[in-house]
PDB file of C-alpha atoms and ligand atoms in Angstrom:
ATOM      1  CA  GLN F   1      -0.002  -0.008   0.009  1.00 95.00           C
ATOM      2  CA  GLU F   2       1.492   3.329  -1.059  1.00 96.00           C
ATOM      3  CA  LYS F   3       1.640   4.796   2.465  1.00 96.00           C
ATOM      4  CA  ILE F   4       3.963   2.036   3.688  1.00 95.00           C
ATOM      5  CA  ALA F   5       5.667   1.241   0.373  1.00 96.00           C
ATOM      6  CA  GLY F   6       8.946   3.032   1.067  1.00 96.00           C
ATOM      7  CA  GLU F   7       9.527   1.416   4.434  1.00 97.00           C
ATOM      8  CA  PHE F   8       8.270  -1.933   3.173  1.00 96.00           C
ATOM      9  CA  LEU F   9      10.618  -1.884   0.192  1.00 97.00           C
ATOM     10  CA  ASP F  10      13.621  -1.025   2.376  1.00 98.00           C
ATOM     11  CA  LYS F  11      12.920  -4.015   4.605  1.00 98.00           C
ATOM     12  CA  LEU F  12      12.188  -6.284   1.656  1.00 97.00           C
ATOM     13  CA  VAL F  13      15.450  -5.431  -0.079  1.00 98.00           C
ATOM     14  CA  LYS F  14      17.447  -5.899   3.152  1.00 98.00           C
ATOM     15  CA  TRP F  15      15.779  -9.268   3.729  1.00 98.00           C
ATOM     16  CA  THR F  16      16.325 -10.355   0.123  1.00 97.00           C
ATOM     17  CA  LYS F  17      20.031  -9.511   0.209  1.00 96.00           C
ATOM     18  CA  ASN F  18      20.388 -11.879   3.159  1.00 96.00           C
ATOM     19  CA  ILE F  19      18.972 -14.886   1.346  1.00 96.00           C
ATOM     20  CA  LYS F  20      21.662 -17.547   1.330  1.00 95.00           C
ATOM     21  CA  ILE F  21      22.479 -18.533  -2.230  1.00 95.00           C
ATOM     22  CA  SER F  22      24.475 -21.741  -2.497  1.00 93.00           C
ATOM     23  CA  ASP F  23      24.796 -25.277  -3.698  1.00 92.00           C
ATOM     24  CA  PRO F  24      21.399 -26.736  -2.686  1.00 93.00           C
ATOM     25  CA  PHE F  25      23.183 -29.522  -0.767  1.00 94.00           C
ATOM     26  CA  GLU F  26      24.961 -26.995   1.434  1.00 94.00           C
ATOM     27  CA  GLU F  27      23.571 -26.411   4.940  1.00 96.00           C
ATOM     28  CA  GLY F  28      21.272 -23.408   5.166  1.00 95.00           C
ATOM     29  CA  CYS F  29      20.841 -22.946   1.430  1.00 96.00           C
ATOM     30  CA  ARG F  30      17.736 -20.853   0.669  1.00 96.00           C
ATOM     31  CA  LEU F  31      18.241 -20.413  -3.072  1.00 96.00           C
ATOM     32  CA  GLY F  32      19.963 -22.687  -5.554  1.00 95.00           C
ATOM     33  CA  PRO F  33      20.631 -22.127  -9.255  1.00 95.00           C
ATOM     34  CA  VAL F  34      17.935 -21.951 -11.942  1.00 96.00           C
ATOM     35  CA  VAL F  35      17.413 -25.107 -13.932  1.00 95.00           C
ATOM     36  CA  SER F  36      19.445 -24.489 -17.120  1.00 96.00           C
ATOM     37  CA  LYS F  37      21.611 -22.084 -19.072  1.00 95.00           C
ATOM     38  CA  GLY F  38      18.587 -21.181 -21.216  1.00 97.00           C
ATOM     39  CA  GLN F  39      16.534 -20.320 -18.143  1.00 97.00           C
ATOM     40  CA  TYR F  40      19.425 -18.340 -16.636  1.00 96.00           C
ATOM     41  CA  GLU F  41      19.651 -16.250 -19.804  1.00 96.00           C
ATOM     42  CA  ARG F  42      15.884 -15.800 -19.899  1.00 97.00           C
ATOM     43  CA  VAL F  43      15.739 -14.552 -16.291  1.00 97.00           C
ATOM     44  CA  VAL F  44      18.655 -12.139 -16.763  1.00 97.00           C
ATOM     45  CA  LYS F  45      17.006 -10.842 -19.931  1.00 97.00           C
ATOM     46  CA  PHE F  46      13.709 -10.280 -18.145  1.00 98.00           C
ATOM     47  CA  VAL F  47      15.513  -8.076 -15.629  1.00 98.00           C
ATOM     48  CA  SER F  48      17.435  -6.106 -18.257  1.00 97.00           C
ATOM     49  CA  ASN F  49      14.258  -5.608 -20.320  1.00 97.00           C
ATOM     50  CA  ALA F  50      12.478  -4.310 -17.206  1.00 98.00           C
ATOM     51  CA  ARG F  51      15.287  -1.811 -16.703  1.00 97.00           C
ATOM     52  CA  LYS F  52      15.050  -0.752 -20.360  1.00 98.00           C
ATOM     53  CA  GLU F  53      11.298  -0.291 -20.013  1.00 98.00           C
ATOM     54  CA  GLY F  54      11.883   2.091 -17.102  1.00 98.00           C
ATOM     55  CA  ALA F  55      11.497  -0.100 -14.029  1.00 98.00           C
ATOM     56  CA  THR F  56      13.898   0.244 -11.100  1.00 98.00           C
ATOM     57  CA  VAL F  57      15.932  -2.840 -10.209  1.00 98.00           C
ATOM     58  CA  LEU F  58      16.466  -2.398  -6.456  1.00 98.00           C
ATOM     59  CA  CYS F  59      18.677  -5.474  -6.091  1.00 97.00           C
ATOM     60  CA  GLY F  60      19.740  -8.651  -7.802  1.00 96.00           C
ATOM     61  CA  GLY F  61      19.151  -9.920 -11.316  1.00 95.00           C
ATOM     62  CA  ALA F  62      22.679 -11.074 -12.098  1.00 91.00           C
ATOM     63  CA  ARG F  63      25.069 -13.834 -11.120  1.00 91.00           C
ATOM     64  CA  PRO F  64      26.300 -13.391  -7.544  1.00 89.00           C
ATOM     65  CA  GLY F  65      29.946 -12.284  -7.513  1.00 83.00           C
ATOM     66  CA  HIS F  66      31.245 -15.282  -5.560  1.00 79.00           C
ATOM     67  CA  PHE F  67      30.004 -17.809  -8.153  1.00 82.00           C
ATOM     68  CA  LYS F  68      32.199 -18.505 -11.116  1.00 82.00           C
ATOM     69  CA  LYS F  69      29.928 -21.191 -12.524  1.00 85.00           C
ATOM     70  CA  GLY F  70      26.410 -22.502 -12.153  1.00 90.00           C
ATOM     71  CA  TYR F  71      23.211 -20.762 -13.188  1.00 95.00           C
ATOM     72  CA  PHE F  72      22.765 -18.743 -10.017  1.00 96.00           C
ATOM     73  CA  VAL F  73      20.774 -15.522 -10.113  1.00 96.00           C
ATOM     74  CA  GLU F  74      20.720 -13.101  -7.234  1.00 96.00           C
ATOM     75  CA  PRO F  75      17.074 -12.527  -6.263  1.00 97.00           C
ATOM     76  CA  ALA F  76      15.786  -9.349  -7.870  1.00 98.00           C
ATOM     77  CA  ILE F  77      13.282  -6.851  -6.470  1.00 98.00           C
ATOM     78  CA  ILE F  78      11.878  -4.577  -9.154  1.00 98.00           C
ATOM     79  CA  SER F  79       9.871  -1.423  -8.493  1.00 97.00           C
ATOM     80  CA  ASN F  80       8.480   1.413 -10.605  1.00 96.00           C
ATOM     81  CA  VAL F  81       6.653  -1.186 -12.604  1.00 96.00           C
ATOM     82  CA  THR F  82       3.698  -0.420 -14.873  1.00 95.00           C
ATOM     83  CA  THR F  83       1.039  -2.945 -15.888  1.00 94.00           C
ATOM     84  CA  SER F  84       2.103  -2.812 -19.544  1.00 95.00           C
ATOM     85  CA  MET F  85       5.671  -3.982 -18.828  1.00 96.00           C
ATOM     86  CA  GLU F  86       6.807  -7.470 -19.791  1.00 96.00           C
ATOM     87  CA  ILE F  87       8.088  -8.075 -16.270  1.00 96.00           C
ATOM     88  CA  TRP F  88       4.587  -7.467 -14.907  1.00 94.00           C
ATOM     89  CA  ARG F  89       2.684  -9.410 -17.573  1.00 93.00           C
ATOM     90  CA  ASP F  90       4.855 -12.517 -18.085  1.00 94.00           C
ATOM     91  CA  GLU F  91       5.847 -15.409 -15.865  1.00 92.00           C
ATOM     92  CA  VAL F  92       9.582 -15.248 -15.181  1.00 93.00           C
ATOM     93  CA  PHE F  93      10.140 -18.586 -13.403  1.00 93.00           C
ATOM     94  CA  GLY F  94      13.157 -17.242 -11.589  1.00 95.00           C
ATOM     95  CA  PRO F  95      13.936 -15.344  -8.381  1.00 97.00           C
ATOM     96  CA  VAL F  96      12.333 -12.078  -9.445  1.00 97.00           C
ATOM     97  CA  LEU F  97       9.687 -10.105  -7.586  1.00 96.00           C
ATOM     98  CA  CYS F  98       7.872  -7.068  -8.957  1.00 94.00           C
ATOM     99  CA  VAL F  99       6.478  -4.591  -6.492  1.00 95.00           C
ATOM    100  CA  LYS F 100       3.519  -2.491  -7.577  1.00 95.00           C
ATOM    101  CA  THR F 101       1.990  -0.027  -5.154  1.00 96.00           C
ATOM    102  CA  PHE F 102      -1.711   0.644  -4.891  1.00 96.00           C
ATOM    103  CA  SER F 103      -3.853   3.043  -2.918  1.00 97.00           C
ATOM    104  CA  THR F 104      -7.234   1.349  -2.345  1.00 97.00           C
ATOM    105  CA  GLU F 105      -8.342  -2.213  -1.776  1.00 96.00           C
ATOM    106  CA  ASP F 106     -10.318  -2.128  -5.047  1.00 97.00           C
ATOM    107  CA  GLU F 107      -7.224  -1.058  -6.943  1.00 97.00           C
ATOM    108  CA  ALA F 108      -5.251  -3.955  -5.422  1.00 95.00           C
ATOM    109  CA  ILE F 109      -7.980  -6.400  -6.501  1.00 95.00           C
ATOM    110  CA  GLN F 110      -8.059  -5.038 -10.042  1.00 95.00           C
ATOM    111  CA  LEU F 111      -4.260  -5.286 -10.288  1.00 94.00           C
ATOM    112  CA  ALA F 112      -4.231  -8.870  -9.007  1.00 91.00           C
ATOM    113  CA  ASN F 113      -7.020  -9.869 -11.366  1.00 91.00           C
ATOM    114  CA  ASP F 114      -5.406  -8.385 -14.445  1.00 90.00           C
ATOM    115  CA  SER F 115      -3.274 -11.424 -15.213  1.00 87.00           C
ATOM    116  CA  GLN F 116      -3.451 -14.331 -17.605  1.00 87.00           C
ATOM    117  CA  TYR F 117      -1.703 -16.612 -15.087  1.00 83.00           C
ATOM    118  CA  GLY F 118      -2.691 -16.406 -11.457  1.00 76.00           C
ATOM    119  CA  LEU F 119      -0.698 -19.449 -10.364  1.00 80.00           C
ATOM    120  CA  ALA F 120      -1.020 -18.426  -6.728  1.00 84.00           C
ATOM    121  CA  GLY F 121      -2.161 -15.479  -4.680  1.00 87.00           C
ATOM    122  CA  ALA F 122      -1.983 -14.254  -1.127  1.00 92.00           C
ATOM    123  CA  VAL F 123      -3.401 -11.383   0.867  1.00 94.00           C
ATOM    124  CA  LEU F 124      -1.238 -10.007   3.659  1.00 92.00           C
ATOM    125  CA  SER F 125      -2.769  -7.546   6.122  1.00 93.00           C
ATOM    126  CA  ASN F 126      -3.073  -6.867   9.837  1.00 94.00           C
ATOM    127  CA  ASP F 127      -6.825  -6.605   9.207  1.00 96.00           C
ATOM    128  CA  LEU F 128      -8.272 -10.137   9.260  1.00 97.00           C
ATOM    129  CA  GLU F 129     -11.643  -9.000   7.918  1.00 97.00           C
ATOM    130  CA  ARG F 130      -9.855  -7.512   4.941  1.00 97.00           C
ATOM    131  CA  CYS F 131      -7.922 -10.760   4.383  1.00 97.00           C
ATOM    132  CA  ASP F 132     -11.170 -12.721   4.470  1.00 96.00           C
ATOM    133  CA  ARG F 133     -13.046 -10.287   2.180  1.00 97.00           C
ATOM    134  CA  VAL F 134     -10.314  -9.915  -0.432  1.00 96.00           C
ATOM    135  CA  SER F 135      -9.391 -13.624  -0.587  1.00 93.00           C
ATOM    136  CA  LYS F 136     -13.015 -14.437  -1.500  1.00 93.00           C
ATOM    137  CA  VAL F 137     -13.149 -12.045  -4.485  1.00 89.00           C
TER     138      VAL F 137
HETATM  139  C1  NAG A 201      11.320   5.151  -9.109  1.00 72.52           C
HETATM  140  O1  NAG A 201      12.103   5.793 -10.100  1.00 72.52           O
HETATM  141  C2  NAG A 201      12.579   7.062  -9.703  1.00 72.52           C
HETATM  142  C3  NAG A 201      13.259   7.703 -10.885  1.00 72.52           C
HETATM  143  O2  NAG A 201      14.265   6.859 -11.396  1.00 72.52           O
HETATM  144  C4  NAG A 201      13.486   6.929  -8.499  1.00 72.52           C
HETATM  145  O3  NAG A 201      13.947   8.175  -8.081  1.00 72.52           O
HETATM  146  C5  NAG A 201      12.720   6.260  -7.368  1.00 72.52           C
HETATM  147  O4  NAG A 201      13.598   5.957  -6.297  1.00 72.52           O
HETATM  148  C6  NAG A 201      12.114   4.925  -7.841  1.00 72.52           C
HETATM  149  N1  NAG A 201      11.235   4.433  -6.787  1.00 72.52           N
HETATM  150  C7  NAG A 201      11.312   3.209  -6.355  1.00 72.52           C
HETATM  151  C8  NAG A 201      10.352   2.816  -5.259  1.00 72.52           C
HETATM  152  O5  NAG A 201      12.106   2.397  -6.778  1.00 72.52           O
HETATM  153  C1  NAG A 202     -11.473 -10.311 -13.145  1.00 72.52           C
HETATM  154  O1  NAG A 202     -11.263 -10.383 -14.537  1.00 72.52           O
HETATM  155  C2  NAG A 202     -12.222 -11.157 -15.244  1.00 72.52           C
HETATM  156  C3  NAG A 202     -11.757 -11.248 -16.703  1.00 72.52           C
HETATM  157  O2  NAG A 202     -11.468 -10.001 -17.223  1.00 72.52           O
HETATM  158  C4  NAG A 202     -13.575 -10.530 -15.082  1.00 72.52           C
HETATM  159  O3  NAG A 202     -14.572 -11.305 -15.754  1.00 72.52           O
HETATM  160  C5  NAG A 202     -13.922 -10.438 -13.591  1.00 72.52           C
HETATM  161  O4  NAG A 202     -15.160  -9.775 -13.408  1.00 72.52           O
HETATM  162  C6  NAG A 202     -12.830  -9.709 -12.847  1.00 72.52           C
HETATM  163  N1  NAG A 202     -13.093  -9.783 -11.409  1.00 72.52           N
HETATM  164  C7  NAG A 202     -12.951  -8.712 -10.621  1.00 72.52           C
HETATM  165  C8  NAG A 202     -13.192  -8.967  -9.180  1.00 72.52           C
HETATM  166  O5  NAG A 202     -12.631  -7.616 -11.032  1.00 72.52           O
END
């Protein structure tokens, strides 16, 4: 929600930068590589296209510096996204999160509904009635 977006994004980016990226067999791994070279290139291209289209890449979207090989992608948080951008419309299948702010509950519902995919959804709020109401729409 736009009133808390700045603070929320700061915390989200900090949290994301702490995600442990490693060999999946290593203790404490939270993020392994993507499945193939083709998918690695696809994910990196999604992020660079988003940047070209005017979105802001707040973190991630490239190979982490300490990896010389393997199709690892640092998790990306992307803001300043519009609903016409590829990064908003397409399914990335990689560690990429778009953040789109909204002002009203109705606006949030319209944004969530304007998708050809909808693989999963969640409503996060301190207001349980709101969670119940919105999740039923
Ligand atoms: C959105 O883009 C503007 C202009 O580049 C930038 O100043 C601002 O920090 C960005 N906002 C977010 C939330 O990324
Ligand atoms: C969601 O989108 C579909 C397809 O455009 C539409 O039929 C439906 O009424 C929309 N639902 C809401 C809650 O806006």
